[in-house]
XYZ file of C-alpha atoms in Angstrom:
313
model
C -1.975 -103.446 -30.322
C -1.563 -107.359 -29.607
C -3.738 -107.949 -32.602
C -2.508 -107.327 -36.342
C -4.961 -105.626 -38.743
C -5.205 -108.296 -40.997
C -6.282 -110.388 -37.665
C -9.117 -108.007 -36.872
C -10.261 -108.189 -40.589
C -9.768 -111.875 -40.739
C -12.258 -111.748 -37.961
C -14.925 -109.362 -39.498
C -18.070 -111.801 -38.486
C -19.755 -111.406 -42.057
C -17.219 -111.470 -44.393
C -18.514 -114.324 -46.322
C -21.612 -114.902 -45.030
C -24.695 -112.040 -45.526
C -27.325 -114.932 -44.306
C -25.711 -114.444 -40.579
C -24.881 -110.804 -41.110
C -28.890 -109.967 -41.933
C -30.054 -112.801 -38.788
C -27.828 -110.648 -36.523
C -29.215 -107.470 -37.830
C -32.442 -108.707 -37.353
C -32.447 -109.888 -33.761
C -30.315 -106.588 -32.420
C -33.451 -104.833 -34.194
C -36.060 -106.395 -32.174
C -34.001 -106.434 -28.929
C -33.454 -102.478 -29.583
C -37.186 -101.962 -30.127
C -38.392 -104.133 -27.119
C -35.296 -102.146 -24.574
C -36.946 -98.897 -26.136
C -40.464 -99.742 -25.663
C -40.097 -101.890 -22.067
C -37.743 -99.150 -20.462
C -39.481 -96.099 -21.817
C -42.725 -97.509 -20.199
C -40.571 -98.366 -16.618
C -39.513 -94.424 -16.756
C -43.291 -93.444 -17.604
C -44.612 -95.221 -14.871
C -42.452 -94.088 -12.053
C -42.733 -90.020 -13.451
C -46.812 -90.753 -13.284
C -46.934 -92.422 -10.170
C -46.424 -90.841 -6.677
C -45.655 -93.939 -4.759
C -43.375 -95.121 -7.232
C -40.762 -92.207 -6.321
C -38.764 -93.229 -3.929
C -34.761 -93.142 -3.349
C -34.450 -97.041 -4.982
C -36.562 -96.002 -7.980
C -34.079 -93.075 -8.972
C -31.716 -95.506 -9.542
C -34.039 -98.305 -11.432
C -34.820 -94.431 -13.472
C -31.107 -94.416 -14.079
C -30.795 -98.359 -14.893
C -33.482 -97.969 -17.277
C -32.383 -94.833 -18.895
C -29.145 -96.489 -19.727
C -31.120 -99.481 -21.254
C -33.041 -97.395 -23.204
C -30.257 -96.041 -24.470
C -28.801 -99.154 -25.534
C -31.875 -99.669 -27.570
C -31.294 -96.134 -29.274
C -28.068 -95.565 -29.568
C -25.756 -98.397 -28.480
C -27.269 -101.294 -30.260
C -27.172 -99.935 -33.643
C -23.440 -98.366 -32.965
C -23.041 -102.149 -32.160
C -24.411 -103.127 -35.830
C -21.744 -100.570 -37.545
C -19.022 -101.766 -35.196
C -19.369 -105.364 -35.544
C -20.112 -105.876 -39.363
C -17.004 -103.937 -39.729
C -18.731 -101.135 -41.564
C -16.065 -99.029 -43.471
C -15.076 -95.488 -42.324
C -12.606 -92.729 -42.888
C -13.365 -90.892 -39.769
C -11.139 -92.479 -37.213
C -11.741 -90.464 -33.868
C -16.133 -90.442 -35.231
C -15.174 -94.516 -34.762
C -13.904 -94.838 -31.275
C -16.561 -92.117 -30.249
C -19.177 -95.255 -31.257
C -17.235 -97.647 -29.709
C -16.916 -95.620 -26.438
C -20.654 -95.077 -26.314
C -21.031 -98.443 -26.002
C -18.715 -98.845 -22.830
C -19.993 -95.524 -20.896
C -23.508 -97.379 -21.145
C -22.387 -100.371 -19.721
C -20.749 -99.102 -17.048
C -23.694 -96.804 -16.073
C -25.555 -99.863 -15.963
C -23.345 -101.886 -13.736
C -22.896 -98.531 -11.874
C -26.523 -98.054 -11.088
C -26.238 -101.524 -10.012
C -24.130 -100.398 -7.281
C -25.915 -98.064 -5.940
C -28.784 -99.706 -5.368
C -26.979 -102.198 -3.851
C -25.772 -99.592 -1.523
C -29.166 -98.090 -1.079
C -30.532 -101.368 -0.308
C -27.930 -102.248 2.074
C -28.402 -98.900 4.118
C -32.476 -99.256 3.953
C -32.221 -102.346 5.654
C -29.220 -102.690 7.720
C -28.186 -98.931 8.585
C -32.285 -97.485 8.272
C -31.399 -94.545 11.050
C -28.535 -93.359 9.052
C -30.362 -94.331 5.728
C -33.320 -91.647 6.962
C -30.449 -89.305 7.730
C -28.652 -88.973 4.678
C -30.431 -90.573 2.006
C -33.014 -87.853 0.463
C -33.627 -86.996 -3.464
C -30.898 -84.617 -3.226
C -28.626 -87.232 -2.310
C -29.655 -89.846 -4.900
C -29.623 -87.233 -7.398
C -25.474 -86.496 -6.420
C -24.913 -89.903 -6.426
C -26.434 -90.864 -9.520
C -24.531 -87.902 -11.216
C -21.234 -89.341 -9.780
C -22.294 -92.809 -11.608
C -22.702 -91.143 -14.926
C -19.109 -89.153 -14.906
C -17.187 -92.541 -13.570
C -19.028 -93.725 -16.317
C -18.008 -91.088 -19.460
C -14.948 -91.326 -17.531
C -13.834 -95.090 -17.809
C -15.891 -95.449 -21.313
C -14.079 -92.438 -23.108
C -10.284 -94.250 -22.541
C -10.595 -95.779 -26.387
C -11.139 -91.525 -27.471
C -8.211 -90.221 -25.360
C -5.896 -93.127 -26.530
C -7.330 -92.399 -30.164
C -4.068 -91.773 -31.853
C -2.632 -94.582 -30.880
C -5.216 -96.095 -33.109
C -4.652 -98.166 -36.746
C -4.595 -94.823 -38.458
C -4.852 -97.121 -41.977
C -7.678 -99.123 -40.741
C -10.560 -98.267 -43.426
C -13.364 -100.321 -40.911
C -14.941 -99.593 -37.535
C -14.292 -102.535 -35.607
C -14.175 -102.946 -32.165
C -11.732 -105.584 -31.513
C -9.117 -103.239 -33.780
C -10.037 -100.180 -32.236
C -9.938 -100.759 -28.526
C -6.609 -102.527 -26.784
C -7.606 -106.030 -25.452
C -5.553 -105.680 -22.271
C -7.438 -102.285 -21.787
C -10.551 -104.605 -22.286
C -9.514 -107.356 -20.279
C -7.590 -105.206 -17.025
C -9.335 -102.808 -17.079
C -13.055 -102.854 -18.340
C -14.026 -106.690 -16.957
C -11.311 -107.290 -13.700
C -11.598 -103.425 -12.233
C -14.584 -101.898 -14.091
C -17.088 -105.307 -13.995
C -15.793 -107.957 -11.858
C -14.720 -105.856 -8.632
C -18.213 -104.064 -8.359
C -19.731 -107.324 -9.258
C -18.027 -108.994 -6.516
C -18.848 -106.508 -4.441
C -22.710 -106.231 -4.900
C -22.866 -110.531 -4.081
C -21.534 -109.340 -0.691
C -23.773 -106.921 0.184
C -26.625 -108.792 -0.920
C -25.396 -112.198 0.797
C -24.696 -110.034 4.120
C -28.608 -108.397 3.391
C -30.176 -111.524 3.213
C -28.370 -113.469 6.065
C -29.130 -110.606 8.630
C -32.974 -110.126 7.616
C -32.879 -113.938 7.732
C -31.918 -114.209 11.046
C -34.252 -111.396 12.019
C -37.044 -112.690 10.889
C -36.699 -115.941 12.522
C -36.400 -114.204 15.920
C -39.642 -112.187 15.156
C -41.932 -115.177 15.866
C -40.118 -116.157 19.362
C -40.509 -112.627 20.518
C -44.222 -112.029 19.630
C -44.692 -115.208 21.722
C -43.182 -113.279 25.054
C -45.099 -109.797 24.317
C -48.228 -107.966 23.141
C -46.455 -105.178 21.743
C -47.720 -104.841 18.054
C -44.746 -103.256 17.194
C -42.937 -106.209 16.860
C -45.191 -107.336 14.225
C -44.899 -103.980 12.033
C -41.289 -104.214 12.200
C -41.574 -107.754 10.910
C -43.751 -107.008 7.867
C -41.653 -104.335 7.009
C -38.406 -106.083 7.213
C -40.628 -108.945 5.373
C -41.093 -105.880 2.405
C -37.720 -104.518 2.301
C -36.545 -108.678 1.685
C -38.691 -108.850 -0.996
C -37.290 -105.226 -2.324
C -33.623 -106.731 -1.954
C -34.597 -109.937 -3.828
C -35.950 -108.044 -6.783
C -33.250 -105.947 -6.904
C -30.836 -109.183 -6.610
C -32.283 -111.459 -9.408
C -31.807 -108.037 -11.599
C -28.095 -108.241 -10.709
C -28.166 -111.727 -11.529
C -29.833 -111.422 -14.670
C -26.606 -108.692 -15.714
C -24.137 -111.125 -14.661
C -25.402 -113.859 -16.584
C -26.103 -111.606 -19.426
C -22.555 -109.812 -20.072
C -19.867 -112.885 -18.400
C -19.949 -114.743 -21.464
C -18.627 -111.759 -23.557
C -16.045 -110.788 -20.851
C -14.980 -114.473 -20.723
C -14.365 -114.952 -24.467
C -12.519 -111.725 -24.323
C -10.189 -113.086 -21.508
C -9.783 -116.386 -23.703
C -8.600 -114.098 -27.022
C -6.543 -112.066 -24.760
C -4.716 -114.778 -22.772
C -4.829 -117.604 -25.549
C -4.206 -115.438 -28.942
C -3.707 -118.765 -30.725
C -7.050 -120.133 -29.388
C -10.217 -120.191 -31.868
C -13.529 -119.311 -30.544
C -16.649 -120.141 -33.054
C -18.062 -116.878 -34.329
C -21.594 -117.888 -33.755
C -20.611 -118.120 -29.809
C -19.036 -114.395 -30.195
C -22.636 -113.061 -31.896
C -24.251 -115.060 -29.691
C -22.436 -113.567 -26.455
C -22.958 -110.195 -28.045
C -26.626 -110.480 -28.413
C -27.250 -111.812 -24.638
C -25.487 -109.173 -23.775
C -27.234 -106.413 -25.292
C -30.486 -108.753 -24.328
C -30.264 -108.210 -20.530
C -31.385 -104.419 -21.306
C -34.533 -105.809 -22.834
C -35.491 -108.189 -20.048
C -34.952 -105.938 -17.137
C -38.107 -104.126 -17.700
C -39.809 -107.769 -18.231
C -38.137 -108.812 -14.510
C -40.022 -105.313 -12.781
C -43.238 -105.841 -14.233
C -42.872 -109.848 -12.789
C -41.543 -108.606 -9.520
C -42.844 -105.354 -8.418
C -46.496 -105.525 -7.865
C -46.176 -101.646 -7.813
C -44.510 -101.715 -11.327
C -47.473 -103.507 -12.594
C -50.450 -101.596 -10.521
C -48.660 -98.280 -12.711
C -48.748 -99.686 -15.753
C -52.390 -101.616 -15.494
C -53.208 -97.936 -14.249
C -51.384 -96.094 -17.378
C -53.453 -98.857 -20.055
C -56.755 -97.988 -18.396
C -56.532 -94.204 -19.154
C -54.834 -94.422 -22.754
């Protein structure tokens, strides 16, 4: 460990201070309800709704499942984990704190394969009608899930390595920084992050120049074709930018937690404030929250289900 226990408990957020220790409570409580409620409703809509099932959605089904699940599970493990609470089952603690990373990395996971969905709907669609069927997404999003148990159950398999006279759950004692740093944000976050801005940047600059030739060639021919190839390309743009701005919205939800991890790990004798810590916490536990929020606003087909769903209840 490159931290001491008494550092870790030096660092226990409400030590002296219950007034920030119930306002964090309170706001990872209404987060948790709102990712419950707005992610339970995105899964409701797409099992109700024919047209909503397609290959993209299973993965947005996915995304949302693992918000959810952040609501449920993951947010309050959070609470235990970051008030420090105290515990005499050590392996019961790293289980917690390991829940917490197989989550993310679903999430960022998912992510991924959309992006790779995306990029094969619009730029490979022969091959994409070829190989890309329920039975396929359903492999693939299986293979996301184990990667993810996989990578988020290191802290359990490394458990007795572990402060065995540690008498609090918290996760900066439990889980190696380096394995938080190297591994979870540069290989686990950053590279598939990296990654998705590429695809997406290649996505748009292709359809781009695609749809700018559309208009010259109508000019030279009759053929109507021309035009419903345009309108769909037109479509599966608008797809890809929805799909983007959710990527966005992750990045700018969980860097700021990643970053002040890299500045404990590679400056131990720097200070960051621990209202910028909770607050880097609670954006990042946030972004599960607003993704439903960013469908509804997007996807007129998101918001046709659930106008649909309010008129029958």
């Amino acid at each position: 460990m490159n931290q001491s226990l008494g550092a870790c408990l030096n660092k226990m957020p409400y030590a002296d201070s219950p007034k920030i220790k119930s306002l964090y409570i309170t706001f990872e409580l209404i987060i948790a309800v709102l990712a419950i409620i707005g992610n339970f409703l995105v899964c409701l809509s797409i099992t109700r709704t024919k047209k909503l099932r397609t290959i993209t959605n299973y993965f947005l089904v996915s995304l949302a499942v693992a918000d959810m699940l952040v609501g449920l599970v993951a947010i309050p493990c959070a609470v235990l984990t970051d008030v420090g609470r105290p515990h005499r089952d050590l392996p019961l603690c790293l289980l917690i704190i390991s829940v917490l990373m197989i989550l993310t990395q679903s999430s960022i996971l998912s992510l991924l394969a959309v992006a790779a969905e995306r990029y094969m709907a619009i730029l490979l669609p022969f091959q994409y009608q070829r190989l890309m069927n329920p039975r396929a997404a359903c492999v693939t999003l299986l293979l996301t899930w184990s990667l993810a148990v996989l990578s988020g159950c290191v802290p359990v398999i490394d458990w007795q390595k572990q402060p065995e006279n540690s008498m609090y759950c918290i996760f900066t004692c439990m889980v190696r920084m380096s394995f938080m740093v190297y591994c979870n944000f540069f290989c686990f976050l950053l590279i598939p992050l990296i990654a998705m801005f590429i695809i997406y940047a290649r996505i748009f600059l292709i359809v781009r120049g695609q749809l700018r030739r559309i208009p010259q060639v109508r000019t030279n021919t009759f053929c109507t074709g021309q035009e419903d190839t345009g309108n769909m390309e037109a479509t599966e743009m608008q797809k890809a930018i929805s799909i983007f701005l959710l990527l966005f919205l992750f990045t700018v939800c969980w860097m700021p937690i990643n970053l002040i991890n890299c500045v404990l790990f590679f400056c131990p004798t720097c200070d960051v404030p621990m209202y910028i810590i909770l607050v880097a916490i609670l954006l990042s536990h946030a972004n599960s929250a607003l993704n439903p929020l960013l469908y509804a606003y997007r996807m007129r087909s998101f918001r046709r289900a659930l106008m649909e769903m309010w008129k029958v209840v």
